[in-house]
Tab-separated table of C-alpha atoms in Angstrom:
chain	number	residue	atom	x	y	z
A	1	MET	CA	0.000	0.000	0.000
A	2	ARG	CA	1.322	3.411	-0.922
A	3	THR	CA	0.454	6.799	0.541
A	4	ILE	CA	-3.248	7.282	1.273
A	5	ALA	CA	-4.418	9.869	3.748
A	6	THR	CA	-7.486	11.585	5.077
A	7	GLY	CA	-7.175	14.666	7.218
A	8	THR	CA	-6.337	18.365	7.328
A	9	ILE	CA	-3.707	20.686	8.704
A	10	ASN	CA	-5.168	23.302	11.016
A	11	LEU	CA	-4.265	26.999	10.816
A	12	ASP	CA	-1.863	26.576	13.728
A	13	GLY	CA	0.042	23.936	11.731
A	14	SER	CA	-1.159	20.914	13.709
A	15	LEU	CA	-2.293	17.849	11.789
A	16	ARG	CA	-5.745	16.414	12.347
A	17	LEU	CA	-6.330	13.046	10.729
A	18	SER	CA	-8.610	10.067	11.024
A	19	GLU	CA	-6.205	7.528	9.565
A	20	PHE	CA	-2.946	7.507	7.622
A	21	LYS	CA	-1.662	4.411	5.822
A	22	ILE	CA	1.727	3.951	4.191
A	23	ASP	CA	3.093	0.577	3.149
A	24	SER	CA	0.513	-1.309	5.211
A	25	GLN	CA	1.428	0.619	8.374
A	26	LYS	CA	-1.284	2.541	10.242
A	27	PHE	CA	-0.668	5.777	12.091
A	28	ALA	CA	-3.303	6.762	14.616
A	29	ASP	CA	-1.534	9.779	16.093
A	30	ASN	CA	0.431	12.809	14.941
A	31	GLU	CA	3.661	11.872	16.741
A	32	THR	CA	3.970	8.494	15.015
A	33	LEU	CA	3.148	9.997	11.628
A	34	SER	CA	5.661	12.819	12.048
A	35	LYS	CA	8.440	10.381	12.995
A	36	TYR	CA	7.650	8.190	9.982
A	37	LEU	CA	7.808	11.126	7.582
A	38	GLN	CA	11.129	12.302	9.012
A	39	ASP	CA	12.620	8.793	8.843
A	40	HIS	CA	11.495	8.144	5.257
A	41	ASP	CA	11.839	11.552	3.642
A	42	SER	CA	15.041	13.548	3.954
A	43	HIS	CA	13.235	16.627	2.622
A	44	HIS	CA	10.306	16.130	5.053
A	45	HIS	CA	7.654	16.636	2.406
A	46	THR	CA	4.284	18.068	3.246
A	47	PRO	CA	1.975	15.132	4.098
A	48	PRO	CA	-0.393	14.186	1.259
A	49	SER	CA	-3.391	15.251	3.323
A	50	SER	CA	-2.021	18.723	3.994
A	51	SER	CA	-4.659	21.330	3.240
A	52	ILE	CA	-5.764	24.478	4.997
A	53	THR	CA	-8.162	27.328	4.339
A	54	SER	CA	-6.542	30.689	4.907
A	55	HIS	CA	-8.221	33.808	6.201
A	56	ASN	CA	-9.063	34.993	2.688
A	57	ASN	CA	-10.904	31.748	1.904
A	58	LYS	CA	-8.137	30.558	-0.368
A	59	LYS	CA	-7.393	26.857	-0.150
A	60	ILE	CA	-3.685	26.179	0.123
A	61	ILE	CA	-1.975	22.808	-0.214
A	62	GLY	CA	1.667	21.766	-0.259
A	63	ASN	CA	4.825	23.741	0.321
A	64	LYS	CA	5.201	26.991	-1.636
A	65	ALA	CA	8.896	27.481	-0.859
A	66	ARG	CA	9.704	23.957	-2.009
A	67	ARG	CA	7.703	24.396	-5.237
A	68	ASN	CA	9.468	27.658	-6.026
A	69	LYS	CA	12.862	26.025	-5.488
A	70	LEU	CA	11.997	23.151	-7.827
A	71	MET	CA	10.827	25.644	-10.473
A	72	THR	CA	14.005	27.766	-10.342
A	73	ILE	CA	17.312	27.100	-12.097
A	74	PRO	CA	20.155	27.395	-9.550
A	75	ASN	CA	23.029	29.744	-10.258
A	76	GLN	CA	26.070	28.444	-12.109
A	77	SER	CA	28.891	27.715	-9.662
A	78	SER	CA	31.873	25.457	-9.065
A	79	LYS	CA	29.427	22.847	-7.763
A	80	VAL	CA	26.527	23.325	-10.190
A	81	SER	CA	26.698	23.128	-13.977
A	82	VAL	CA	23.904	24.847	-15.934
A	83	SER	CA	23.277	24.010	-19.609
A	84	LYS	CA	23.539	26.609	-22.384
A	85	THR	CA	19.752	26.401	-22.846
A	86	ASN	CA	19.387	27.434	-19.177
A	87	LYS	CA	16.938	24.550	-18.655
A	88	ASN	CA	19.081	21.667	-17.340
A	89	TYR	CA	21.431	21.696	-14.358
A	90	SER	CA	23.679	19.111	-12.701
A	91	SER	CA	25.985	18.637	-9.745
A	92	PHE	CA	28.166	15.763	-8.546
A	93	ASP	CA	30.274	15.161	-5.444
A	94	ARG	CA	32.720	12.381	-6.252
A	95	PHE	CA	33.679	11.793	-2.600
A	96	SER	CA	30.138	11.280	-1.252
A	97	GLY	CA	28.616	10.006	-4.493
A	98	ASP	CA	25.818	12.578	-4.276
A	99	VAL	CA	24.480	13.430	-7.718
A	100	GLN	CA	21.742	15.848	-8.711
A	101	PHE	CA	20.307	16.914	-12.038
A	102	GLY	CA	17.167	18.837	-12.844
A	103	HIS	CA	15.161	20.700	-15.431
A	104	VAL	CA	12.960	23.817	-15.431
A	105	GLU	CA	10.632	24.601	-18.338
A	106	LYS	CA	8.310	27.478	-19.165
A	107	VAL	CA	5.070	26.270	-20.736
A	108	ASN	CA	2.704	28.212	-23.001
A	109	ILE	CA	-0.367	26.453	-24.375
A	110	GLU	CA	-2.726	28.114	-26.839
A	111	LEU	CA	-6.206	26.680	-26.311
A	112	PRO	CA	-8.622	26.071	-29.218
A	113	THR	CA	-11.709	28.080	-30.235
A	114	SER	CA	-10.412	31.476	-28.981
A	115	PRO	CA	-11.763	31.072	-25.430
A	116	SER	CA	-12.340	33.838	-22.915
A	117	ALA	CA	-10.198	34.244	-19.823
A	118	ASP	CA	-13.304	33.654	-17.676
A	119	SER	CA	-14.023	30.290	-19.314
A	120	ILE	CA	-10.422	29.177	-18.791
A	121	SER	CA	-10.543	30.256	-15.137
A	122	SER	CA	-13.791	28.337	-14.568
A	123	TRP	CA	-12.222	25.263	-16.144
A	124	LEU	CA	-9.066	25.547	-14.007
A	125	LYS	CA	-11.212	25.302	-10.876
A	126	GLN	CA	-12.175	21.716	-11.816
A	127	GLU	CA	-9.181	20.109	-10.168
A	128	ASP	CA	-9.903	16.446	-10.872
A	129	ARG	CA	-10.640	17.190	-14.491
A	130	ILE	CA	-7.375	19.085	-14.990
A	131	ALA	CA	-5.366	16.454	-13.127
A	132	CYS	CA	-6.646	13.713	-15.397
A	133	ALA	CA	-6.016	15.851	-18.495
A	134	ILE	CA	-2.356	16.758	-18.072
A	135	TRP	CA	-1.011	13.198	-17.941
A	136	ASP	CA	-1.452	10.094	-20.074
A	137	LYS	CA	-4.616	8.489	-18.651
A	138	ASP	CA	-3.039	5.025	-18.885
A	139	ARG	CA	-0.232	6.221	-16.617
A	140	LEU	CA	-2.346	8.013	-13.984
A	141	THR	CA	-4.072	6.505	-10.947
A	142	THR	CA	-6.263	8.429	-8.495
A	143	LEU	CA	-5.076	7.501	-5.003
A	144	SER	CA	-7.437	9.837	-3.156
A	145	ALA	CA	-9.908	12.216	-4.794
A	146	GLU	CA	-10.583	13.793	-1.388
A	147	THR	CA	-6.964	14.776	-0.771
A	148	LYS	CA	-6.169	15.421	-4.481
A	149	LEU	CA	-3.488	12.724	-4.531
A	150	TYR	CA	-2.526	10.925	-7.745
A	151	LYS	CA	0.112	8.434	-8.852
A	152	LEU	CA	1.934	9.170	-12.112
A	153	ARG	CA	3.842	6.416	-13.900
A	154	LEU	CA	6.803	7.881	-15.784
A	155	ILE	CA	8.290	6.500	-18.966
A	156	THR	CA	11.205	4.045	-18.811
A	157	LEU	CA	14.442	5.902	-18.045
A	158	GLN	CA	18.089	4.937	-18.514
A	159	PHE	CA	20.847	6.260	-16.261
A	160	LEU	CA	24.337	4.796	-16.672
A	161	THR	CA	23.932	1.077	-15.881
A	162	PHE	CA	20.417	1.473	-14.459
A	163	GLU	CA	17.004	1.262	-16.059
A	164	LEU	CA	13.894	2.266	-14.141
A	165	GLN	CA	10.227	3.134	-14.590
A	166	PRO	CA	9.398	5.410	-11.642
A	167	ASP	CA	6.082	6.151	-9.936
A	168	VAL	CA	5.618	9.644	-8.508
A	169	ASP	CA	2.817	10.451	-6.047
A	170	VAL	CA	1.615	13.973	-6.800
A	171	LEU	CA	-0.807	16.416	-5.207
A	172	MET	CA	-2.781	18.420	-7.820
A	173	TRP	CA	-5.132	21.241	-6.856
A	174	SER	CA	-6.387	24.739	-7.713
A	175	GLU	CA	-6.013	27.850	-5.564
A	176	TYR	CA	-8.324	30.875	-5.744
A	177	ASP	CA	-10.429	33.093	-3.502
A	178	GLU	CA	-13.799	31.357	-3.233
A	179	ASN	CA	-15.506	34.663	-2.330
A	180	ASP	CA	-14.139	36.583	-5.315
A	181	ASP	CA	-15.156	35.485	-8.806
A	182	THR	CA	-12.519	37.772	-10.330
A	183	SER	CA	-9.591	36.319	-8.380
A	184	GLU	CA	-6.821	34.581	-10.284
A	185	VAL	CA	-7.065	30.777	-10.469
A	186	VAL	CA	-3.789	28.846	-10.355
A	187	PHE	CA	-3.492	25.089	-10.799
A	188	TYR	CA	-0.578	23.536	-8.896
A	189	PHE	CA	1.056	20.143	-8.678
A	190	GLU	CA	3.703	18.925	-6.239
A	191	SER	CA	5.171	15.483	-5.635
A	192	VAL	CA	5.005	13.911	-2.171
A	193	GLY	CA	6.230	10.373	-2.816
A	194	PHE	CA	8.457	8.395	-5.168
A	195	GLU	CA	9.215	4.779	-6.026
A	196	PRO	CA	12.072	4.163	-8.537
A	197	ASN	CA	10.952	0.702	-9.767
A	198	PHE	CA	14.377	-0.361	-11.002
A	199	ILE	CA	14.217	-2.817	-13.883
A	200	TYR	CA	17.902	-3.680	-13.743
A	201	GLY	CA	21.118	-2.310	-12.304
A	202	LEU	CA	24.357	-3.393	-10.667
A	203	THR	CA	24.983	-6.843	-9.265
A	204	SER	CA	23.403	-7.745	-5.937
A	205	SER	CA	26.748	-7.317	-4.122
A	206	SER	CA	26.484	-3.565	-4.723
A	207	ARG	CA	22.878	-3.244	-3.605
A	208	LYS	CA	22.868	-1.711	-0.165
A	209	THR	CA	19.984	0.759	-0.394
A	210	LYS	CA	16.465	-0.449	0.399
A	211	ASN	CA	13.106	1.075	-0.471
A	212	THR	CA	10.156	1.528	1.888
A	213	LYS	CA	9.157	-2.098	1.291
A	214	GLY	CA	12.544	-3.393	2.405
A	215	GLN	CA	13.556	-4.374	-1.136
A	216	SER	CA	17.178	-3.957	-2.230
A	217	LEU	CA	17.882	-1.180	-4.731
A	218	PRO	CA	20.931	-0.728	-6.993
A	219	MET	CA	21.263	2.907	-5.876
A	220	GLN	CA	19.451	5.576	-3.903
A	221	MET	CA	17.402	7.767	-6.252
A	222	LYS	CA	14.521	10.189	-5.964
A	223	ILE	CA	12.583	12.519	-8.287
A	224	ASP	CA	10.824	15.636	-6.987
A	225	VAL	CA	8.329	17.454	-9.239
A	226	ALA	CA	6.428	20.748	-9.006
A	227	GLY	CA	4.574	23.075	-11.351
A	228	GLU	CA	1.834	25.621	-11.869
A	229	MET	CA	-0.544	26.764	-14.611
A	230	ARG	CA	-2.667	29.898	-14.940
A	231	VAL	CA	-4.505	31.878	-17.589
A	232	SER	CA	-1.985	33.377	-20.034
A	233	PHE	CA	-1.391	37.130	-20.200
A	234	ASP	CA	-3.415	37.474	-23.425
A	235	GLY	CA	-6.304	35.468	-21.924
A	236	LYS	CA	-6.330	32.934	-24.771
A	237	GLY	CA	-4.493	30.017	-23.238
A	238	LEU	CA	-2.364	28.753	-20.374
A	239	GLU	CA	1.084	29.643	-19.152
A	240	GLY	CA	3.147	28.252	-16.369
A	241	THR	CA	6.310	26.579	-15.182
A	242	PHE	CA	7.220	23.072	-14.208
A	243	GLY	CA	10.438	21.714	-12.783
A	244	PHE	CA	11.850	18.524	-11.407
A	245	THR	CA	15.008	17.439	-9.661
A	246	THR	CA	16.513	13.954	-9.623
A	247	THR	CA	18.804	13.273	-6.680
A	248	GLY	CA	20.734	10.139	-5.823
A	249	LYS	CA	23.811	8.596	-4.331
A	250	LEU	CA	25.999	6.649	-6.732
A	251	PRO	CA	27.459	3.322	-5.556
A	252	ALA	CA	31.241	3.330	-5.178
A	253	PRO	CA	32.032	1.570	-8.506
A	254	LEU	CA	30.344	4.367	-10.475
A	255	ARG	CA	31.932	7.321	-8.690
A	256	VAL	CA	34.930	7.118	-11.023
A	257	THR	CA	32.649	7.889	-13.986
A	258	PRO	CA	33.852	11.054	-15.770
A	259	ARG	CA	31.875	14.095	-14.723
A	260	SER	CA	31.016	14.869	-18.350
A	261	ALA	CA	29.476	11.395	-18.767
A	262	LEU	CA	27.396	11.828	-15.612
A	263	TYR	CA	26.133	15.227	-16.726
A	264	ALA	CA	25.291	13.873	-20.177
A	265	ALA	CA	23.347	10.972	-18.641
A	266	GLY	CA	21.512	13.356	-16.304
A	267	SER	CA	20.616	15.728	-19.138
A	268	ALA	CA	19.336	12.811	-21.209
A	269	ILE	CA	16.931	11.782	-18.413
A	270	SER	CA	15.842	15.389	-17.829
A	271	ASN	CA	15.141	16.001	-21.507
A	272	LYS	CA	13.241	12.742	-21.874
A	273	ILE	CA	10.986	13.500	-18.901
A	274	ALA	CA	10.479	17.111	-20.033
A	275	ASP	CA	9.582	16.150	-23.608
A	276	PHE	CA	7.055	13.570	-22.420
A	277	ALA	CA	5.526	15.944	-19.857
A	278	ILE	CA	5.189	18.867	-22.279
A	279	GLN	CA	3.562	16.640	-24.888
A	280	SER	CA	1.109	15.337	-22.273
A	281	PHE	CA	0.336	18.879	-21.061
A	282	ASN	CA	-0.286	20.194	-24.567
A	283	GLU	CA	-2.386	17.338	-25.886
A	284	GLY	CA	-4.338	16.696	-22.686
A	285	THR	CA	-5.254	20.270	-21.820
A	286	LYS	CA	-6.371	21.127	-25.363
A	287	ARG	CA	-8.508	17.997	-25.607
A	288	GLU	CA	-10.083	18.354	-22.170
A	289	PHE	CA	-10.761	22.083	-22.505
A	290	GLU	CA	-12.563	21.510	-25.793
A	291	ASN	CA	-14.682	18.820	-24.113
A	292	TYR	CA	-15.450	21.267	-21.297
A	293	LEU	CA	-16.613	23.973	-23.731
A	294	GLN	CA	-18.868	21.526	-25.565
A	295	GLU	CA	-20.483	20.446	-22.283
A	296	GLU	CA	-21.031	24.059	-21.242
A	297	GLN	CA	-22.658	24.858	-24.591
A	298	LYS	CA	-25.096	21.999	-24.158
A	299	LYS	CA	-26.109	23.358	-20.741
A	300	SER	CA	-26.896	26.833	-22.132
């Protein structure tokens, strides 16, 4: 069993939940849940059930600072290499084996039939509909409609001697002022869980890392994803940003790999994920928005 939760975070930051299940373990109190999250997530992600209503009646989910970091290219430095396109970045510490590579992409989608900004905003408020539109439906599973939690299956990825087909658990929701029809509507998504699903890798003698199910893994790896979409400036489509970071710890035999080879492998994964995601965003949003307009016309 993966991450399934029901509950809310109160305005004072305390978590109120009826039940929280991860990997067949049940957590009946906040202290046990908090310890589990700290033990199993070095970044201490916001729990999947995290949702509050602020004083201006605007529903807020997730971690804004974390999303902004994932959607920002870090500065070029002695430790971080940024591509000429200013979309990919990489870093590698040969002593520790820590490796990181990521991608940030600006997205602009022109929607069909010259829609109005109001119709796009109304559509963006339909969270479940948008969530199911921006990803290949055969690769998306709704884990909890109540907490806006979904599982995304990525395409098969190759990194050095490893091949994997990851699952990413993602929160997807819309934020807007419920008491103001003219307020901006923004659709967000943010990952809260990850399973690498290695297909093959190094020999068993090198497998020291274990996943949450106690299974041996060829290396420690994790993908974090975040993004946002809103009505474009001209009111005729969508614009936004999405970013993701892959972090891992290379096993000792691979730490002698030339830095250029590591960066090339990281960029290849980043570009493959980005190309697939952008294609899904473009095709899914255009198709689903057109369906939405047709349904609205039938109602009128």
